[in-house]
Amino acid sequence: MTDKKPKSVFKEGAISSGFIGESIAKHQTKTSIGAHNIFLGQVRADVIDGKTVSAIDYTAYEDMANIKFNDIREAAFEKFDLTCMHIYHSLGVVKAGEICLFVFVSSPRRKVVFEALEFIVEKIKANVPVFGKEIFEDDSHQWKVNN
Amino acid sequence: MNISIKYFGFIAEVTDCEEETISFSGTTISELLDVLHSKYEALKNNDFQVAQNQSLVPFETEITGKEIALLPPFAGG
């Protein structure tokens, strides 16, 4: 069974380890799955010009982002033999050390999930209009750019 | 025609608003940007892409949609 329903991707604030654990537990009934793979993006306390990033405040062009997430989802299902796939991205403030992106793919076989996960994460970074304001410990800020 | 323009990230800091409606008589994105550059000088020094109706488009594209967005570099994940 393939799980292709559109889902809401954005979550307010950090993605908790409890939520991630529950997502894994929900798949115990899907017994055709033989392999999961998970990517967790964590806010890094970069030091820039002597100042340390304490949090990132995420905003998005949500209408376009939802279209792009959907395009990525469809492309991934087209390209890889996935049983299901879930993407969650934070909006608002996420502190250094907290999780801001959770991508979860499942398939009968392991090789598929390694390739699919990288494909999906790279597409998210390149194509989805999400913007990150890096807030420093002294409350000044700069805008993050993906490499 | 009236065009709704959305601003994000540091572009919204330059314009000091997230959305506005502009009365515009030209035809292309590039002509619209000329109008915006004269309104917001600091825009010239910034890197951004333009989306029309939620799709990225080259600056020479004709404006057909009602919603234009100025998008700074993406930083998801």
Coordinates of N, CA and C in Angstrom, one line a residue:
Chain A
M1 N 0.8 -1.2 0.0 CA 0.0 0.0 0.0 C 0.9 1.2 0.0
T2 N 0.5 2.2 -0.8 CA 1.3 3.4 -0.9 C 0.5 4.5 -0.3
D3 N 1.2 5.3 0.5 CA 0.6 6.4 1.3 C 1.0 7.7 0.7
K4 N 0.1 8.2 -0.2 CA 0.5 9.4 -1.0 C -0.4 10.6 -0.7
K5 N -1.2 10.5 0.4 CA -2.1 11.6 0.7 C -1.3 12.9 1.0
P6 N -1.8 14.1 0.5 CA -1.1 15.3 0.9 C -1.2 15.5 2.4
K7 N -0.1 16.0 3.0 CA -0.1 16.1 4.4 C 0.4 17.5 4.8
S8 N 0.1 18.0 6.0 CA 0.7 19.3 6.3 C 2.1 19.1 6.7
V9 N 3.0 19.9 6.2 CA 4.4 19.8 6.4 C 4.9 20.6 7.5
F10 N 4.3 21.8 7.6 CA 4.8 22.8 8.6 C 4.3 22.6 10.0
K11 N 5.2 22.7 10.9 CA 4.8 22.6 12.4 C 5.4 23.8 13.1
E12 N 4.6 24.4 14.0 CA 5.1 25.5 14.7 C 6.2 25.1 15.8
G13 N 7.3 25.7 15.7 CA 8.4 25.4 16.7 C 9.1 24.2 16.3
A14 N 10.0 23.7 17.3 CA 10.9 22.6 17.1 C 10.0 21.3 17.0
I15 N 10.7 20.3 16.3 CA 10.1 19.0 16.2 C 10.6 18.1 17.3
S16 N 9.7 17.6 18.2 CA 10.2 17.0 19.4 C 10.6 15.5 19.1
S17 N 11.5 15.0 20.0 CA 11.9 13.6 19.9 C 10.7 12.7 20.1
G18 N 9.8 13.1 21.0 CA 8.6 12.3 21.2 C 7.7 12.2 19.9
F19 N 7.6 13.2 19.2 CA 6.8 13.2 17.9 C 7.5 12.2 16.9
I20 N 8.9 12.3 16.9 CA 9.6 11.5 16.0 C 9.5 10.0 16.4
G21 N 9.5 9.7 17.7 CA 9.4 8.4 18.2 C 8.0 7.8 17.9
E22 N 7.0 8.7 18.1 CA 5.6 8.2 17.8 C 5.4 7.9 16.3
S23 N 6.1 8.7 15.4 CA 6.0 8.5 14.0 C 6.6 7.1 13.6
I24 N 7.7 6.8 14.3 CA 8.3 5.5 14.0 C 7.3 4.4 14.5
A25 N 6.8 4.5 15.7 CA 5.9 3.5 16.3 C 4.7 3.3 15.4
K26 N 4.2 4.3 14.7 CA 3.0 4.2 13.9 C 3.2 3.2 12.7
H27 N 4.4 3.0 12.4 CA 4.7 2.1 11.2 C 4.8 0.7 11.6
Q28 N 4.6 0.3 12.8 CA 4.8 -1.1 13.2 C 3.7 -2.0 12.6
T29 N 2.5 -1.3 12.2 CA 1.5 -2.1 11.5 C 1.7 -2.3 10.0
K30 N 2.7 -1.5 9.5 CA 2.9 -1.6 8.0 C 4.0 -2.6 7.8
T31 N 3.7 -3.9 7.8 CA 4.7 -4.9 7.9 C 5.3 -5.3 6.5
S32 N 4.9 -4.6 5.4 CA 5.6 -4.8 4.2 C 6.9 -4.0 4.2
I33 N 7.1 -3.1 5.1 CA 8.3 -2.3 5.2 C 9.4 -3.1 5.8
G34 N 10.6 -3.0 5.2 CA 11.8 -3.7 5.7 C 12.9 -2.7 6.1
A35 N 12.7 -1.4 5.7 CA 13.8 -0.5 6.0 C 13.2 0.9 6.1
H36 N 13.5 1.6 7.2 CA 13.2 3.1 7.3 C 14.5 3.8 7.2
N37 N 14.4 5.1 6.8 CA 15.6 6.0 6.9 C 15.1 7.3 7.3
I38 N 15.8 8.0 8.2 CA 15.4 9.3 8.8 C 16.5 10.3 8.7
F39 N 16.1 11.5 8.3 CA 17.0 12.7 8.3 C 16.4 13.6 9.3
L40 N 17.3 14.1 10.2 CA 16.9 15.1 11.2 C 17.8 16.3 11.0
G41 N 17.2 17.4 10.6 CA 18.0 18.7 10.5 C 18.0 19.4 11.9
Q42 N 19.2 19.7 12.4 CA 19.3 20.3 13.7 C 19.9 21.7 13.6
V43 N 19.4 22.6 14.4 CA 19.9 24.0 14.3 C 21.3 24.0 15.0
R44 N 22.2 24.5 14.2 CA 23.6 24.5 14.6 C 24.0 25.9 15.2
A45 N 24.7 25.8 16.3 CA 25.2 27.1 16.9 C 26.4 27.6 16.2
D46 N 26.3 28.1 15.0 CA 27.4 28.6 14.2 C 28.0 29.8 15.0
V47 N 29.3 30.0 14.9 CA 29.9 31.2 15.4 C 30.3 32.0 14.2
I48 N 29.7 33.2 14.1 CA 30.0 34.1 12.9 C 30.5 35.5 13.5
D49 N 31.7 35.8 13.1 CA 32.3 37.1 13.6 C 32.3 37.1 15.1
G50 N 32.5 36.0 15.8 CA 32.6 36.0 17.2 C 31.3 35.9 17.9
K51 N 30.2 35.9 17.1 CA 28.8 35.8 17.8 C 28.2 34.4 17.5
T52 N 27.6 33.9 18.5 CA 27.0 32.5 18.4 C 25.5 32.5 18.1
V53 N 25.1 31.7 17.1 CA 23.7 31.6 16.7 C 23.0 30.8 17.9
S54 N 22.0 31.5 18.4 CA 21.2 30.8 19.5 C 19.9 30.2 19.0
A55 N 19.4 30.6 17.9 CA 18.2 30.1 17.3 C 18.0 30.5 15.9
I56 N 17.1 29.8 15.2 CA 16.7 30.3 13.8 C 15.2 30.5 13.8
D57 N 14.8 31.6 13.3 CA 13.4 31.9 13.2 C 13.0 31.6 11.7
Y58 N 12.2 30.6 11.5 CA 11.8 30.2 10.1 C 10.5 30.8 9.7
T59 N 10.5 31.3 8.4 CA 9.3 31.7 7.8 C 9.3 31.1 6.4
A60 N 8.1 31.1 5.8 CA 8.1 30.4 4.4 C 7.0 31.1 3.6
Y61 N 7.2 31.0 2.3 CA 6.1 31.4 1.3 C 5.3 30.1 1.3
E62 N 4.3 30.0 2.2 CA 3.7 28.7 2.4 C 2.9 28.2 1.2
D63 N 2.2 29.0 0.5 CA 1.5 28.5 -0.7 C 2.4 27.8 -1.7
M64 N 3.5 28.5 -2.0 CA 4.5 27.9 -2.9 C 5.2 26.7 -2.3
A65 N 5.6 26.8 -1.0 CA 6.3 25.7 -0.3 C 5.5 24.5 -0.4
N66 N 4.2 24.6 -0.1 CA 3.3 23.4 -0.1 C 3.3 22.7 -1.5
I67 N 3.3 23.6 -2.6 CA 3.3 23.1 -3.9 C 4.7 22.3 -4.2
K68 N 5.7 22.9 -3.7 CA 7.1 22.3 -3.9 C 7.2 21.0 -3.1
F69 N 6.7 21.0 -1.9 CA 6.8 19.8 -1.1 C 6.0 18.7 -1.8
N70 N 4.9 19.0 -2.3 CA 4.1 18.1 -3.1 C 4.8 17.6 -4.3
D71 N 5.5 18.5 -5.1 CA 6.2 18.1 -6.2 C 7.3 17.1 -5.8
I72 N 8.0 17.4 -4.7 CA 9.1 16.6 -4.3 C 8.6 15.2 -3.9
R73 N 7.5 15.2 -3.2 CA 6.8 13.9 -2.8 C 6.5 13.1 -4.0
E74 N 5.9 13.7 -5.0 CA 5.5 13.0 -6.2 C 6.7 12.4 -7.0
A75 N 7.7 13.3 -7.1 CA 9.0 12.9 -7.8 C 9.6 11.7 -7.0
A76 N 9.6 11.7 -5.7 CA 10.2 10.6 -4.9 C 9.5 9.3 -5.1
F77 N 8.1 9.4 -5.1 CA 7.4 8.2 -5.3 C 7.5 7.6 -6.7
E78 N 7.7 8.5 -7.6 CA 7.9 8.1 -9.0 C 9.2 7.4 -9.2
K79 N 10.2 7.9 -8.5 CA 11.6 7.5 -8.8 C 12.0 6.3 -7.9
F80 N 11.4 6.2 -6.7 CA 11.9 5.1 -5.8 C 10.7 4.3 -5.4
D81 N 11.0 3.0 -5.0 CA 9.9 2.1 -4.6 C 9.7 2.3 -3.1
L82 N 9.0 3.4 -2.8 CA 8.7 3.8 -1.3 C 7.4 3.3 -0.9
T83 N 7.3 2.8 0.3 CA 6.0 2.5 0.9 C 5.3 3.7 1.5
C84 N 6.1 4.5 2.2 CA 5.6 5.8 2.6 C 6.7 6.8 2.9
M85 N 6.2 8.0 3.0 CA 7.2 9.1 3.2 C 6.5 10.3 4.0
H86 N 7.3 10.9 4.9 CA 6.7 12.0 5.7 C 7.8 13.1 5.8
I87 N 7.3 14.3 5.6 CA 8.2 15.5 5.8 C 7.6 16.4 6.8
Y88 N 8.4 16.9 7.7 CA 7.9 17.9 8.6 C 9.0 19.0 8.7
H89 N 8.6 20.3 8.6 CA 9.5 21.4 8.7 C 9.0 22.4 9.7
S90 N 9.9 22.9 10.5 CA 9.4 23.9 11.5 C 9.2 25.3 10.9
L91 N 8.3 26.0 11.5 CA 8.1 27.5 11.3 C 8.3 28.1 12.7
G92 N 8.7 29.4 12.7 CA 8.9 30.1 14.0 C 10.3 29.7 14.5
V93 N 10.4 30.0 15.8 CA 11.7 29.9 16.4 C 12.1 28.5 16.9
V94 N 13.3 28.1 16.4 CA 13.8 26.8 16.8 C 15.2 27.0 17.4
K95 N 15.4 26.6 18.6 CA 16.7 26.9 19.3 C 17.8 26.0 18.8
A96 N 19.1 26.5 19.0 CA 20.2 25.7 18.6 C 20.1 24.3 19.4
G97 N 20.4 23.3 18.6 CA 20.3 21.9 19.2 C 18.9 21.3 19.0
E98 N 17.9 22.0 18.6 CA 16.6 21.5 18.4 C 16.4 21.1 16.9
I99 N 15.4 20.2 16.7 CA 15.2 19.7 15.3 C 14.3 20.6 14.5
C100 N 14.6 20.9 13.3 CA 13.8 21.8 12.5 C 13.3 21.1 11.2
L101 N 13.9 19.9 10.9 CA 13.5 19.2 9.7 C 13.5 17.7 10.0
F102 N 12.4 17.0 9.7 CA 12.3 15.6 9.9 C 11.8 15.0 8.6
V103 N 12.6 14.2 8.0 CA 12.2 13.5 6.8 C 12.3 12.0 7.0
F104 N 11.2 11.2 6.7 CA 11.1 9.8 7.1 C 10.6 9.0 5.9
V105 N 11.5 8.1 5.4 CA 11.1 7.3 4.2 C 11.1 5.8 4.6
S106 N 10.2 5.1 4.0 CA 10.1 3.6 4.3 C 9.9 2.9 3.0
S107 N 10.5 1.7 3.0 CA 10.5 0.8 1.8 C 10.6 -0.6 2.2
P108 N 10.3 -1.5 1.3 CA 10.6 -2.9 1.6 C 12.1 -3.2 1.7
R109 N 12.9 -2.4 1.0 CA 14.4 -2.7 0.9 C 15.2 -1.5 1.3
R110 N 16.4 -1.8 1.9 CA 17.2 -0.7 2.4 C 17.9 0.2 1.4
K111 N 18.3 -0.3 0.2 CA 19.1 0.5 -0.7 C 18.2 1.7 -1.2
V112 N 17.0 1.4 -1.3 CA 16.0 2.4 -1.8 C 15.9 3.6 -0.8
V113 N 15.9 3.3 0.5 CA 15.7 4.4 1.4 C 16.9 5.3 1.6
F114 N 18.1 4.7 1.4 CA 19.3 5.5 1.4 C 19.3 6.6 0.3
E115 N 19.0 6.1 -0.9 CA 19.0 7.0 -2.1 C 17.9 8.0 -2.0
A116 N 16.7 7.5 -1.6 CA 15.5 8.4 -1.6 C 15.7 9.5 -0.6
L117 N 16.2 9.2 0.6 CA 16.3 10.2 1.6 C 17.2 11.4 1.1
E118 N 18.4 11.0 0.5 CA 19.3 12.1 0.1 C 18.6 12.9 -1.0
F119 N 17.9 12.3 -1.9 CA 17.2 12.9 -3.0 C 16.2 14.0 -2.4
I120 N 15.4 13.5 -1.5 CA 14.4 14.4 -0.9 C 15.0 15.6 -0.2
V121 N 16.0 15.3 0.7 CA 16.5 16.4 1.5 C 17.2 17.4 0.6
E122 N 17.9 17.0 -0.4 CA 18.6 17.9 -1.3 C 17.6 18.8 -2.1
K123 N 16.5 18.2 -2.5 CA 15.4 18.9 -3.2 C 14.8 19.9 -2.2
I124 N 14.6 19.6 -1.0 CA 14.0 20.5 0.0 C 14.9 21.7 0.1
K125 N 16.1 21.4 0.3 CA 17.1 22.6 0.5 C 17.2 23.5 -0.7
A126 N 17.1 22.9 -1.9 CA 17.3 23.7 -3.1 C 16.0 24.4 -3.6
N127 N 14.8 23.8 -3.4 CA 13.6 24.2 -4.1 C 12.5 24.8 -3.2
V128 N 12.6 24.6 -1.9 CA 11.4 25.1 -1.1 C 11.7 26.4 -0.5
P129 N 10.7 27.4 -0.8 CA 11.0 28.8 -0.3 C 10.7 28.9 1.2
V130 N 11.8 28.5 2.0 CA 11.8 28.6 3.4 C 13.0 29.6 3.7
F131 N 12.7 30.5 4.7 CA 13.8 31.5 5.0 C 14.1 31.4 6.5
G132 N 15.4 31.6 6.8 CA 15.8 31.4 8.2 C 16.6 32.6 8.7
K133 N 16.0 33.2 9.8 CA 16.7 34.3 10.4 C 17.5 33.7 11.5
E134 N 18.9 33.8 11.4 CA 19.8 33.3 12.5 C 19.9 34.4 13.5
I135 N 19.4 34.0 14.7 CA 19.4 35.0 15.8 C 20.6 34.7 16.7
F136 N 21.4 35.8 17.0 CA 22.6 35.6 17.8 C 22.2 35.9 19.3
E137 N 23.2 35.5 20.2 CA 22.9 35.6 21.6 C 22.7 37.0 22.0
D138 N 23.2 38.0 21.3 CA 23.0 39.4 21.6 C 21.7 40.0 20.9
D139 N 20.9 39.1 20.4 CA 19.6 39.5 19.7 C 19.8 40.2 18.4
S140 N 21.0 40.3 17.9 CA 21.2 40.8 16.5 C 20.9 39.5 15.6
H141 N 20.8 39.8 14.3 CA 20.5 38.6 13.4 C 21.1 38.8 12.1
Q142 N 21.2 37.6 11.3 CA 21.5 37.7 9.9 C 20.7 36.6 9.3
W143 N 20.6 36.6 7.9 CA 19.7 35.7 7.2 C 20.6 34.5 6.7
K144 N 20.1 33.3 7.0 CA 20.8 32.1 6.6 C 20.6 31.8 5.1
V145 N 21.7 31.3 4.5 CA 21.6 30.9 3.1 C 22.1 29.4 2.9
N146 N 21.3 28.6 2.3 CA 21.7 27.2 2.1 C 22.9 27.1 1.0
N147 N 23.9 26.3 1.3 CA 25.0 26.1 0.3 C 24.6 25.1 -0.8
Chain B
M1 N -2.7 48.0 -14.0 CA -3.3 46.9 -13.2 C -2.7 46.9 -11.8
N2 N -3.5 46.3 -10.9 CA -3.0 46.2 -9.5 C -2.3 44.9 -9.3
I3 N -1.1 44.9 -8.8 CA -0.4 43.6 -8.6 C -0.1 43.5 -7.1
S4 N -0.4 42.3 -6.6 CA 0.0 42.1 -5.2 C 1.4 41.5 -5.1
I5 N 2.2 42.1 -4.3 CA 3.6 41.7 -4.2 C 3.9 41.3 -2.8
K6 N 4.5 40.1 -2.6 CA 4.8 39.6 -1.3 C 6.3 39.6 -1.2
Y7 N 6.8 40.0 0.1 CA 8.2 40.0 0.4 C 8.5 39.1 1.5
F8 N 9.7 38.5 1.4 CA 10.1 37.5 2.4 C 11.5 37.8 2.9
G9 N 11.8 37.3 4.1 CA 13.2 37.3 4.6 C 13.8 38.7 4.6
F10 N 15.0 38.8 4.2 CA 15.6 40.2 4.3 C 15.0 41.1 3.3
I11 N 14.3 40.6 2.3 CA 13.6 41.6 1.4 C 12.5 42.3 2.1
A12 N 11.8 41.6 3.0 CA 10.8 42.2 3.8 C 11.3 43.2 4.8
E13 N 12.6 43.0 5.1 CA 13.2 44.1 6.0 C 13.5 45.3 5.2
V14 N 14.0 45.1 3.9 CA 14.3 46.3 3.1 C 13.0 47.1 2.8
T15 N 11.9 46.4 2.5 CA 10.7 47.1 2.1 C 9.9 47.5 3.4
D16 N 10.2 46.9 4.5 CA 9.5 47.2 5.8 C 8.0 46.8 5.7
C17 N 7.7 45.8 4.8 CA 6.4 45.3 4.8 C 6.4 43.9 4.2
E18 N 5.4 43.1 4.4 CA 5.4 41.7 3.9 C 4.6 41.6 2.6
E19 N 3.7 42.6 2.4 CA 2.9 42.5 1.2 C 2.4 43.9 0.9
E20 N 2.3 44.2 -0.4 CA 1.6 45.5 -0.8 C 1.0 45.3 -2.2
T21 N 0.1 46.2 -2.5 CA -0.5 46.2 -3.8 C 0.1 47.4 -4.6
I22 N 0.6 47.2 -5.8 CA 1.2 48.3 -6.6 C 0.4 48.4 -7.9
S23 N 0.1 49.7 -8.2 CA -0.5 49.9 -9.5 C 0.6 50.0 -10.6
F24 N 0.5 49.2 -11.6 CA 1.6 49.0 -12.5 C 1.1 49.0 -14.0
S25 N 1.9 49.7 -14.9 CA 1.4 49.8 -16.2 C 2.3 49.1 -17.2
G26 N 3.4 48.5 -16.8 CA 4.3 47.8 -17.7 C 3.9 46.4 -18.0
T27 N 4.8 45.6 -18.6 CA 4.4 44.3 -19.0 C 5.3 43.2 -18.4
T28 N 6.5 43.4 -18.0 CA 7.4 42.3 -17.6 C 7.8 42.5 -16.1
I29 N 8.3 41.4 -15.6 CA 8.8 41.3 -14.2 C 9.9 42.4 -14.1
S30 N 10.8 42.4 -15.1 CA 11.9 43.3 -15.0 C 11.4 44.8 -14.9
E31 N 10.4 45.1 -15.6 CA 9.8 46.5 -15.5 C 9.3 46.8 -14.1
L32 N 8.6 45.7 -13.6 CA 8.1 45.9 -12.2 C 9.2 46.1 -11.2
L33 N 10.3 45.4 -11.5 CA 11.5 45.5 -10.6 C 12.1 46.9 -10.7
D34 N 12.0 47.5 -11.9 CA 12.5 48.9 -12.0 C 11.7 49.8 -11.1
V35 N 10.4 49.6 -11.0 CA 9.5 50.4 -10.2 C 9.9 50.2 -8.7
L36 N 10.1 48.9 -8.3 CA 10.5 48.6 -6.9 C 11.9 49.1 -6.6
H37 N 12.8 49.0 -7.5 CA 14.2 49.6 -7.2 C 14.1 51.0 -7.0
S38 N 13.3 51.8 -7.7 CA 13.2 53.2 -7.4 C 12.5 53.5 -6.1
K39 N 11.6 52.6 -5.7 CA 10.9 52.8 -4.4 C 11.8 52.4 -3.2
Y40 N 12.5 51.3 -3.4 CA 13.4 50.7 -2.4 C 14.8 50.6 -2.9
E41 N 15.6 51.7 -2.7 CA 17.0 51.7 -3.2 C 17.8 50.5 -2.8
A42 N 17.7 50.1 -1.6 CA 18.5 49.0 -1.0 C 18.3 47.6 -1.7
L43 N 17.2 47.6 -2.4 CA 16.8 46.3 -3.1 C 17.9 45.9 -4.1
K44 N 18.5 46.9 -4.7 CA 19.5 46.7 -5.8 C 20.7 45.9 -5.3
N45 N 21.0 46.0 -4.1 CA 22.2 45.3 -3.6 C 21.9 43.9 -3.1
N46 N 20.6 43.4 -3.3 CA 20.2 42.2 -2.7 C 20.0 41.1 -3.8
D47 N 20.2 39.9 -3.4 CA 20.1 38.7 -4.2 C 18.7 38.1 -4.0
F48 N 17.9 38.1 -5.0 CA 16.6 37.4 -4.9 C 16.1 36.8 -6.2
Q49 N 15.1 35.9 -6.1 CA 14.4 35.4 -7.2 C 13.0 35.9 -7.2
V50 N 12.3 35.7 -8.3 CA 10.9 36.2 -8.4 C 10.0 35.0 -8.7
A51 N 8.9 34.9 -8.0 CA 7.9 33.9 -8.3 C 6.6 34.6 -8.8
Q52 N 6.0 34.0 -9.8 CA 4.7 34.5 -10.3 C 3.7 33.4 -10.1
N53 N 2.6 33.6 -9.4 CA 1.7 32.6 -9.1 C 2.3 31.3 -8.5
Q54 N 3.2 31.5 -7.6 CA 3.9 30.4 -6.9 C 4.9 29.6 -7.7
S55 N 5.4 30.2 -8.9 CA 6.4 29.5 -9.6 C 7.5 30.5 -9.9
L56 N 8.8 30.0 -9.8 CA 9.9 30.9 -10.1 C 9.9 31.2 -11.6
V57 N 10.2 32.5 -12.0 CA 10.2 32.9 -13.4 C 11.4 33.8 -13.6
P58 N 11.9 33.7 -14.9 CA 13.0 34.7 -15.3 C 12.4 36.1 -15.3
F59 N 13.3 37.1 -15.1 CA 12.9 38.5 -15.0 C 12.3 39.0 -16.3
E60 N 12.6 38.4 -17.4 CA 12.0 38.9 -18.7 C 10.6 38.4 -18.9
T61 N 10.1 37.6 -18.0 CA 8.7 37.0 -18.1 C 7.6 38.1 -18.1
E62 N 6.6 37.9 -18.9 CA 5.5 38.8 -18.9 C 4.6 38.6 -17.7
I63 N 4.2 39.6 -17.1 CA 3.3 39.5 -15.9 C 1.9 39.1 -16.3
T64 N 1.5 37.9 -15.9 CA 0.1 37.5 -16.2 C -0.6 37.2 -14.9
G65 N 0.1 37.1 -13.9 CA -0.6 36.7 -12.6 C -0.9 37.9 -11.7
K66 N -1.6 37.6 -10.7 CA -2.0 38.7 -9.8 C -1.0 38.7 -8.6
E67 N -0.3 37.6 -8.4 CA 0.6 37.5 -7.2 C 2.0 37.3 -7.6
I68 N 2.8 38.3 -7.2 CA 4.3 38.2 -7.4 C 4.9 38.1 -6.1
A69 N 6.0 37.4 -6.0 CA 6.7 37.3 -4.7 C 8.2 37.4 -4.9
L70 N 8.9 38.2 -4.1 CA 10.3 38.4 -4.1 C 10.9 37.5 -3.1
L71 N 11.7 36.5 -3.5 CA 12.2 35.5 -2.6 C 13.7 35.5 -2.5
P72 N 14.2 35.8 -1.3 CA 15.7 35.7 -1.1 C 16.2 34.3 -1.1
P73 N 17.5 34.0 -1.0 CA 18.0 32.6 -1.1 C 17.3 31.7 0.0
F74 N 17.0 30.5 -0.4 CA 16.3 29.6 0.5 C 17.2 29.1 1.6
A75 N 16.6 28.8 2.7 CA 17.4 28.3 3.9 C 16.7 27.2 4.7
G76 N 15.9 26.4 3.9 CA 15.2 25.4 4.6 C 16.1 24.3 5.2
G77 N 15.6 23.6 6.2 CA 16.3 22.4 6.6 C 17.3 22.6 7.7

